[in-house]
Amino acid sequence: MRCAILAFVAGACWLQTRAELPAPEHIASAVVIALLLCALRRHGANILGAALLGASWAAVLAHLAIADALPREMEGRDVAIIGTVDSLPHEFEGGSRFNVRVERILTPGASVPRTIAVSWYGQVAPAGGAREPVQPGERWQLVVRLQRPHGNANPYGFDYEAWLLEQGVRATGYVRPAGPRNQRLDGFVPRFGHVVERARAALRRHILQQLEGKRYAGVIVALVIGDQRGIPQSDWDVFNRTGISHLVSISGLHITMVAGLAAWAISYLWRRSFFIDGAALPLTLPAQKAAALAGALVALLYVLLAGFGVPAQRTFYMLAAVAAALWFGRVVALSHVLCLALAVVVLIDPWAVLGAGFWLSFGAVAVILYANLGRVQIETGWRRTLAVAARTQYAVTIGLVPLTMLLFSQVSVASPVANAIAIPVISLLVTPLALLGAMLPAPLAGPVLGLAHLAVELLADALALLAASPLAVLNAPAPQPWVFLLALSGTAWMLAPRGWPHRWAGLAAWMPMLTQLPTAPPAGSFTVTAFDVGQGMALLVETRGHRLLYDAGPQYAPGADAAGRILLPYLRGRGIGKLDALVVSHSDVDHAGGARTLLGGVKVAQVHSSLAAGHPVVRAARRHSRCTSEQEWNWDGVRFEMLGPAPPSYDEPGLKANARSCVLRVSAAGRAMLLAADIEAAQEAQLLQHAQGRLQADVLLAPHHGSGTSSTAAFLAAVAPTVGIFQVGYRNRYRHPKKEVYERYGSRGIRRLRTDESGAVVLAFGRQIEVSEYRAGRRRYWHGQ
């Protein structure tokens, strides 16, 4: 059974790597072949049949999910709908975001998916009074403007489109300010999911009211209902660097603990029911069965409050399987229980295999089971408990290193120490207090929740000291497949049962993984990566021994920007821990929005910008210099020339930020790229006058994202590019690139690449220019659907 389940999961994983879904007739044929193979009752045939069934099952669910799509002609149109709030709303400054389950479409001829995700900015009461929070289960009439699922596509980045598909969300958008047409119709629509989400909302509101103004209130909320959106990125950085982020949520450990306490309490009371007249409960139902049922039900309740995430699901299914075995008097191996939980998770949600939590959750349990094979316990009492806990922590720490490096390109060296402190504090003190405080009424909840918060605060202060050390985290490039498999075999060797020869030698298999260096182009050539950051700019220029980032992308919302979401994960994935230079072309938020986050996340030797002296980015820089047309330097046979702005422009206080953009030309071996930021026609004319002989470039970063005020015919003639890069957001409100400008490039035979369509674009400049598009090279069936 275990091999068949693993094959089923492997088939589902294979399906999630496909660029296109198999046709329905091919799926039907695969199912028939799979059933015939399974009927042969031969091990190899059964394994192959299970794999075919896994791929077929995932394909069927994918077809059903994608079929519920927003028609392209409906994008950008106002549509009136009636629906219910189907998720726990995320409140942010100036609005909220939530899922809507569409019940009726009021606009004639319109078509909308069953589930959509919308943001409501500046929501007010119908009478124009104070803002009314949206609550789960409410029925609303809304006017919405939608678009098909679309996310930024970059190496080592988060696949937002896959996440939306897993959530069943097939369109995103926002609520239009339509006055009385946006109105609440019902205060609550009774459905099971609505009851759960309303309960979660009530608990969150209760906790936040009792901990108003407290820094770590979001952590307490996460421990009670699994909503982690209230934890700021700065705190996540500390938790990740110390390796305790798995504790700052409803983890399997917490669910098991709560279920165990419930089972123990029921067992204790059940066995003593003889003292209650007429209530000899053990004679009706054995105490063990009652305890198992109680533990499973409490675990289910906690998992529902947790939002039914994969780690919580895995824990519940394992506990339920153990409870069922006890109830029916069966003896099952824990490996069978783990595989059964694995099968149920993938059956319900075949897209779960795309998430890091899936692999870390099941991987951790698998490591614990493997590491305890052949272990004979001779200790008793607290010594045995301490020995088991220490061995388990050692096994998980060692066992997950290759997987952590593969998923995050870093491993926390401080994790063993941090977890030794954090596990007992969070699991035995904070979580029980948080749960108790969440259930108590207001007069009693405050002190209990306050005590839980104090414990988190003290723990966070200690963790911050650990995280501050440069040795807290080991970074390396994401391992190649063969390097990962080698490290995995070494890990299995190190965790093998006692008696296995030279277990320490398994560490040698880690060396290729831990000693990898970032790739780099040959001397005398360079590569440029134009990231897909939405409506903004960010490009990484690499030579043999140096790296320069041109602009840092936009800020999306308070505390969220392109550096945190895209640039830093990419640099970690490549194993790049230092930038030799950062050029911030000008102060517009779509170019400078991620600069401070970037400076806080990676070492930057030098910042060049046109920013004012008091700008926060200038203050945060180690070294700063103004961009001027007089600057130039050489790295590894590659020439960098700053063509603008002219020094006198800094003495013109009324000049727009766009007009003072840093214009950079990078060239080597007769090939060049011109990075023109947001210059407009006037600045293009100045460049034609003062830098006429230095403008020619094979690749042009379209000025001002292809706006109608730039890319004049004379400028394009002088640059004479063969490739034009447009860094633009999908369906951006500026409608960049403008149609006439885009056609101007096309009329000159220039190859046009848009990051909203191509994803990240990588250009390798050597004797020839090699261009690769991330979406084309890593296309999945849900992209663009």
mmCIF file with all atom_site columns, N, CA and C in Angstrom, residues 570-609:
data_model
loop_
_atom_site.group_PDB
_atom_site.id
_atom_site.type_symbol
_atom_site.label_atom_id
_atom_site.label_alt_id
_atom_site.label_comp_id
_atom_site.label_asym_id
_atom_site.label_entity_id
_atom_site.label_seq_id
_atom_site.pdbx_PDB_ins_code
_atom_site.Cartn_x
_atom_site.Cartn_y
_atom_site.Cartn_z
_atom_site.occupancy
_atom_site.B_iso_or_equiv
_atom_site.pdbx_formal_charge
_atom_site.auth_seq_id
_atom_site.auth_comp_id
_atom_site.auth_asym_id
_atom_site.auth_atom_id
_atom_site.pdbx_PDB_model_num
ATOM 1   N N  . TYR A 1 570 ? 15.329 35.868 -5.076  1.00 0.00 ? 570 TYR A N  1
ATOM 2   C CA . TYR A 1 570 ? 16.150 35.517 -6.241  1.00 0.00 ? 570 TYR A CA 1
ATOM 3   C C  . TYR A 1 570 ? 17.638 35.508 -5.871  1.00 0.00 ? 570 TYR A C  1
ATOM 4   N N  . LEU A 1 571 ? 18.084 36.533 -5.162  1.00 0.00 ? 571 LEU A N  1
ATOM 5   C CA . LEU A 1 571 ? 19.496 36.601 -4.777  1.00 0.00 ? 571 LEU A CA 1
ATOM 6   C C  . LEU A 1 571 ? 19.866 35.436 -3.867  1.00 0.00 ? 571 LEU A C  1
ATOM 7   N N  . ARG A 1 572 ? 18.959 35.079 -2.929  1.00 0.00 ? 572 ARG A N  1
ATOM 8   C CA . ARG A 1 572 ? 19.227 33.919 -2.078  1.00 0.00 ? 572 ARG A CA 1
ATOM 9   C C  . ARG A 1 572 ? 19.290 32.646 -2.911  1.00 0.00 ? 572 ARG A C  1
ATOM 10  N N  . GLY A 1 573 ? 18.342 32.496 -3.845  1.00 0.00 ? 573 GLY A N  1
ATOM 11  C CA . GLY A 1 573 ? 18.333 31.300 -4.683  1.00 0.00 ? 573 GLY A CA 1
ATOM 12  C C  . GLY A 1 573 ? 19.592 31.146 -5.505  1.00 0.00 ? 573 GLY A C  1
ATOM 13  N N  . ARG A 1 574 ? 20.194 32.262 -5.885  1.00 0.00 ? 574 ARG A N  1
ATOM 14  C CA . ARG A 1 574 ? 21.443 32.234 -6.649  1.00 0.00 ? 574 ARG A CA 1
ATOM 15  C C  . ARG A 1 574 ? 22.673 32.166 -5.742  1.00 0.00 ? 574 ARG A C  1
ATOM 16  N N  . GLY A 1 575 ? 22.481 32.328 -4.446  1.00 0.00 ? 575 GLY A N  1
ATOM 17  C CA . GLY A 1 575 ? 23.607 32.341 -3.523  1.00 0.00 ? 575 GLY A CA 1
ATOM 18  C C  . GLY A 1 575 ? 24.385 33.639 -3.546  1.00 0.00 ? 575 GLY A C  1
ATOM 19  N N  . ILE A 1 576 ? 23.733 34.728 -3.946  1.00 0.00 ? 576 ILE A N  1
ATOM 20  C CA . ILE A 1 576 ? 24.379 36.044 -4.024  1.00 0.00 ? 576 ILE A CA 1
ATOM 21  C C  . ILE A 1 576 ? 24.146 36.784 -2.712  1.00 0.00 ? 576 ILE A C  1
ATOM 22  N N  . GLY A 1 577 ? 25.195 37.040 -1.964  1.00 0.00 ? 577 GLY A N  1
ATOM 23  C CA . GLY A 1 577 ? 25.066 37.708 -0.679  1.00 0.00 ? 577 GLY A CA 1
ATOM 24  C C  . GLY A 1 577 ? 25.551 39.135 -0.675  1.00 0.00 ? 577 GLY A C  1
ATOM 25  N N  . LYS A 1 578 ? 26.019 39.624 -1.840  1.00 0.00 ? 578 LYS A N  1
ATOM 26  C CA . LYS A 1 578 ? 26.569 40.986 -1.887  1.00 0.00 ? 578 LYS A CA 1
ATOM 27  C C  . LYS A 1 578 ? 26.354 41.573 -3.275  1.00 0.00 ? 578 LYS A C  1
ATOM 28  N N  . LEU A 1 579 ? 26.019 42.857 -3.315  1.00 0.00 ? 579 LEU A N  1
ATOM 29  C CA . LEU A 1 579 ? 25.948 43.614 -4.560  1.00 0.00 ? 579 LEU A CA 1
ATOM 30  C C  . LEU A 1 579 ? 27.050 44.669 -4.536  1.00 0.00 ? 579 LEU A C  1
ATOM 31  N N  . ASP A 1 580 ? 27.725 44.818 -5.642  1.00 0.00 ? 580 ASP A N  1
ATOM 32  C CA . ASP A 1 580 ? 28.788 45.820 -5.706  1.00 0.00 ? 580 ASP A CA 1
ATOM 33  C C  . ASP A 1 580 ? 28.227 47.219 -5.900  1.00 0.00 ? 580 ASP A C  1
ATOM 34  N N  . ALA A 1 581 ? 27.030 47.308 -6.477  1.00 0.00 ? 581 ALA A N  1
ATOM 35  C CA . ALA A 1 581 ? 26.428 48.626 -6.671  1.00 0.00 ? 581 ALA A CA 1
ATOM 36  C C  . ALA A 1 581 ? 24.926 48.490 -6.829  1.00 0.00 ? 581 ALA A C  1
ATOM 37  N N  . LEU A 1 582 ? 24.236 49.509 -6.363  1.00 0.00 ? 582 LEU A N  1
ATOM 38  C CA . LEU A 1 582 ? 22.800 49.665 -6.585  1.00 0.00 ? 582 LEU A CA 1
ATOM 39  C C  . LEU A 1 582 ? 22.595 51.034 -7.208  1.00 0.00 ? 582 LEU A C  1
ATOM 40  N N  . VAL A 1 583 ? 21.930 51.059 -8.357  1.00 0.00 ? 583 VAL A N  1
ATOM 41  C CA . VAL A 1 583 ? 21.585 52.321 -9.003  1.00 0.00 ? 583 VAL A CA 1
ATOM 42  C C  . VAL A 1 583 ? 20.083 52.535 -8.804  1.00 0.00 ? 583 VAL A C  1
ATOM 43  N N  . VAL A 1 584 ? 19.714 53.612 -8.110  1.00 0.00 ? 584 VAL A N  1
ATOM 44  C CA . VAL A 1 584 ? 18.311 53.992 -7.971  1.00 0.00 ? 584 VAL A CA 1
ATOM 45  C C  . VAL A 1 584 ? 18.102 55.177 -8.903  1.00 0.00 ? 584 VAL A C  1
ATOM 46  N N  . SER A 1 585 ? 17.475 54.931 -10.028 1.00 0.00 ? 585 SER A N  1
ATOM 47  C CA . SER A 1 585 ? 17.454 55.926 -11.107 1.00 0.00 ? 585 SER A CA 1
ATOM 48  C C  . SER A 1 585 ? 16.804 57.230 -10.681 1.00 0.00 ? 585 SER A C  1
ATOM 49  N N  . HIS A 1 586 ? 15.710 57.165 -9.920  1.00 0.00 ? 586 HIS A N  1
ATOM 50  C CA . HIS A 1 586 ? 15.048 58.371 -9.439  1.00 0.00 ? 586 HIS A CA 1
ATOM 51  C C  . HIS A 1 586 ? 14.073 57.985 -8.337  1.00 0.00 ? 586 HIS A C  1
ATOM 52  N N  . SER A 1 587 ? 13.361 58.950 -7.808  1.00 0.00 ? 587 SER A N  1
ATOM 53  C CA . SER A 1 587 ? 12.621 58.757 -6.564  1.00 0.00 ? 587 SER A CA 1
ATOM 54  C C  . SER A 1 587 ? 11.235 58.159 -6.723  1.00 0.00 ? 587 SER A C  1
ATOM 55  N N  . ASP A 1 588 ? 10.736 57.957 -7.931  1.00 0.00 ? 588 ASP A N  1
ATOM 56  C CA . ASP A 1 588 ? 9.395  57.389 -8.095  1.00 0.00 ? 588 ASP A CA 1
ATOM 57  C C  . ASP A 1 588 ? 9.311  56.040 -7.390  1.00 0.00 ? 588 ASP A C  1
ATOM 58  N N  . VAL A 1 589 ? 8.152  55.775 -6.767  1.00 0.00 ? 589 VAL A N  1
ATOM 59  C CA . VAL A 1 589 ? 8.012  54.601 -5.911  1.00 0.00 ? 589 VAL A CA 1
ATOM 60  C C  . VAL A 1 589 ? 8.111  53.301 -6.701  1.00 0.00 ? 589 VAL A C  1
ATOM 61  N N  . ASP A 1 590 ? 7.853  53.327 -8.006  1.00 0.00 ? 590 ASP A N  1
ATOM 62  C CA . ASP A 1 590 ? 7.969  52.085 -8.780  1.00 0.00 ? 590 ASP A CA 1
ATOM 63  C C  . ASP A 1 590 ? 9.414  51.758 -9.127  1.00 0.00 ? 590 ASP A C  1
ATOM 64  N N  . HIS A 1 591 ? 10.349 52.639 -8.801  1.00 0.00 ? 591 HIS A N  1
ATOM 65  C CA . HIS A 1 591 ? 11.771 52.399 -9.028  1.00 0.00 ? 591 HIS A CA 1
ATOM 66  C C  . HIS A 1 591 ? 12.547 52.308 -7.709  1.00 0.00 ? 591 HIS A C  1
ATOM 67  N N  . ALA A 1 592 ? 12.164 53.118 -6.747  1.00 0.00 ? 592 ALA A N  1
ATOM 68  C CA . ALA A 1 592 ? 12.883 53.171 -5.470  1.00 0.00 ? 592 ALA A CA 1
ATOM 69  C C  . ALA A 1 592 ? 12.136 52.487 -4.341  1.00 0.00 ? 592 ALA A C  1
ATOM 70  N N  . GLY A 1 593 ? 10.933 51.951 -4.614  1.00 0.00 ? 593 GLY A N  1
ATOM 71  C CA . GLY A 1 593 ? 10.088 51.423 -3.547  1.00 0.00 ? 593 GLY A CA 1
ATOM 72  C C  . GLY A 1 593 ? 10.688 50.283 -2.764  1.00 0.00 ? 593 GLY A C  1
ATOM 73  N N  . GLY A 1 594 ? 11.517 49.446 -3.393  1.00 0.00 ? 594 GLY A N  1
ATOM 74  C CA . GLY A 1 594 ? 12.098 48.312 -2.687  1.00 0.00 ? 594 GLY A CA 1
ATOM 75  C C  . GLY A 1 594 ? 13.516 48.529 -2.211  1.00 0.00 ? 594 GLY A C  1
ATOM 76  N N  . ALA A 1 595 ? 14.057 49.732 -2.380  1.00 0.00 ? 595 ALA A N  1
ATOM 77  C CA . ALA A 1 595 ? 15.482 49.962 -2.118  1.00 0.00 ? 595 ALA A CA 1
ATOM 78  C C  . ALA A 1 595 ? 15.848 49.776 -0.650  1.00 0.00 ? 595 ALA A C  1
ATOM 79  N N  . ARG A 1 596 ? 15.030 50.298 0.259   1.00 0.00 ? 596 ARG A N  1
ATOM 80  C CA . ARG A 1 596 ? 15.383 50.174 1.684   1.00 0.00 ? 596 ARG A CA 1
ATOM 81  C C  . ARG A 1 596 ? 15.334 48.723 2.141   1.00 0.00 ? 596 ARG A C  1
ATOM 82  N N  . THR A 1 597 ? 14.333 47.984 1.687   1.00 0.00 ? 597 THR A N  1
ATOM 83  C CA . THR A 1 597 ? 14.265 46.561 2.034   1.00 0.00 ? 597 THR A CA 1
ATOM 84  C C  . THR A 1 597 ? 15.470 45.825 1.490   1.00 0.00 ? 597 THR A C  1
ATOM 85  N N  . LEU A 1 598 ? 15.883 46.159 0.282   1.00 0.00 ? 598 LEU A N  1
ATOM 86  C CA . LEU A 1 598 ? 17.047 45.524 -0.325  1.00 0.00 ? 598 LEU A CA 1
ATOM 87  C C  . LEU A 1 598 ? 18.302 45.821 0.482   1.00 0.00 ? 598 LEU A C  1
ATOM 88  N N  . LEU A 1 599 ? 18.486 47.082 0.874   1.00 0.00 ? 599 LEU A N  1
ATOM 89  C CA . LEU A 1 599 ? 19.673 47.452 1.648   1.00 0.00 ? 599 LEU A CA 1
ATOM 90  C C  . LEU A 1 599 ? 19.705 46.742 2.996   1.00 0.00 ? 599 LEU A C  1
ATOM 91  N N  . GLY A 1 600 ? 18.524 46.431 3.544   1.00 0.00 ? 600 GLY A N  1
ATOM 92  C CA . GLY A 1 600 ? 18.478 45.719 4.809   1.00 0.00 ? 600 GLY A CA 1
ATOM 93  C C  . GLY A 1 600 ? 18.662 44.222 4.661   1.00 0.00 ? 600 GLY A C  1
ATOM 94  N N  . GLY A 1 601 ? 18.510 43.682 3.431   1.00 0.00 ? 601 GLY A N  1
ATOM 95  C CA . GLY A 1 601 ? 18.565 42.238 3.238   1.00 0.00 ? 601 GLY A CA 1
ATOM 96  C C  . GLY A 1 601 ? 19.819 41.715 2.582   1.00 0.00 ? 601 GLY A C  1
ATOM 97  N N  . VAL A 1 602 ? 20.630 42.601 2.009   1.00 0.00 ? 602 VAL A N  1
ATOM 98  C CA . VAL A 1 602 ? 21.851 42.168 1.340   1.00 0.00 ? 602 VAL A CA 1
ATOM 99  C C  . VAL A 1 602 ? 22.886 43.289 1.433   1.00 0.00 ? 602 VAL A C  1
ATOM 100 N N  . LYS A 1 603 ? 24.152 42.942 1.458   1.00 0.00 ? 603 LYS A N  1
ATOM 101 C CA . LYS A 1 603 ? 25.207 43.947 1.523   1.00 0.00 ? 603 LYS A CA 1
ATOM 102 C C  . LYS A 1 603 ? 25.327 44.653 0.173   1.00 0.00 ? 603 LYS A C  1
ATOM 103 N N  . VAL A 1 604 ? 25.337 45.970 0.199   1.00 0.00 ? 604 VAL A N  1
ATOM 104 C CA . VAL A 1 604 ? 25.472 46.778 -1.009  1.00 0.00 ? 604 VAL A CA 1
ATOM 105 C C  . VAL A 1 604 ? 26.647 47.719 -0.795  1.00 0.00 ? 604 VAL A C  1
ATOM 106 N N  . ALA A 1 605 ? 27.677 47.557 -1.591  1.00 0.00 ? 605 ALA A N  1
ATOM 107 C CA . ALA A 1 605 ? 28.905 48.337 -1.390  1.00 0.00 ? 605 ALA A CA 1
ATOM 108 C C  . ALA A 1 605 ? 28.723 49.808 -1.732  1.00 0.00 ? 605 ALA A C  1
ATOM 109 N N  . GLN A 1 606 ? 27.970 50.116 -2.785  1.00 0.00 ? 606 GLN A N  1
ATOM 110 C CA . GLN A 1 606 ? 27.867 51.490 -3.263  1.00 0.00 ? 606 GLN A CA 1
ATOM 111 C C  . GLN A 1 606 ? 26.475 51.725 -3.840  1.00 0.00 ? 606 GLN A C  1
ATOM 112 N N  . VAL A 1 607 ? 25.923 52.897 -3.543  1.00 0.00 ? 607 VAL A N  1
ATOM 113 C CA . VAL A 1 607 ? 24.631 53.300 -4.116  1.00 0.00 ? 607 VAL A CA 1
ATOM 114 C C  . VAL A 1 607 ? 24.848 54.528 -4.977  1.00 0.00 ? 607 VAL A C  1
ATOM 115 N N  . HIS A 1 608 ? 24.394 54.457 -6.214  1.00 0.00 ? 608 HIS A N  1
ATOM 116 C CA . HIS A 1 608 ? 24.371 55.615 -7.116  1.00 0.00 ? 608 HIS A CA 1
ATOM 117 C C  . HIS A 1 608 ? 22.906 55.990 -7.320  1.00 0.00 ? 608 HIS A C  1
ATOM 118 N N  . SER A 1 609 ? 22.595 57.269 -7.217  1.00 0.00 ? 609 SER A N  1
ATOM 119 C CA . SER A 1 609 ? 21.199 57.670 -7.407  1.00 0.00 ? 609 SER A CA 1
ATOM 120 C C  . SER A 1 609 ? 21.111 59.147 -7.732  1.00 0.00 ? 609 SER A C  1
#
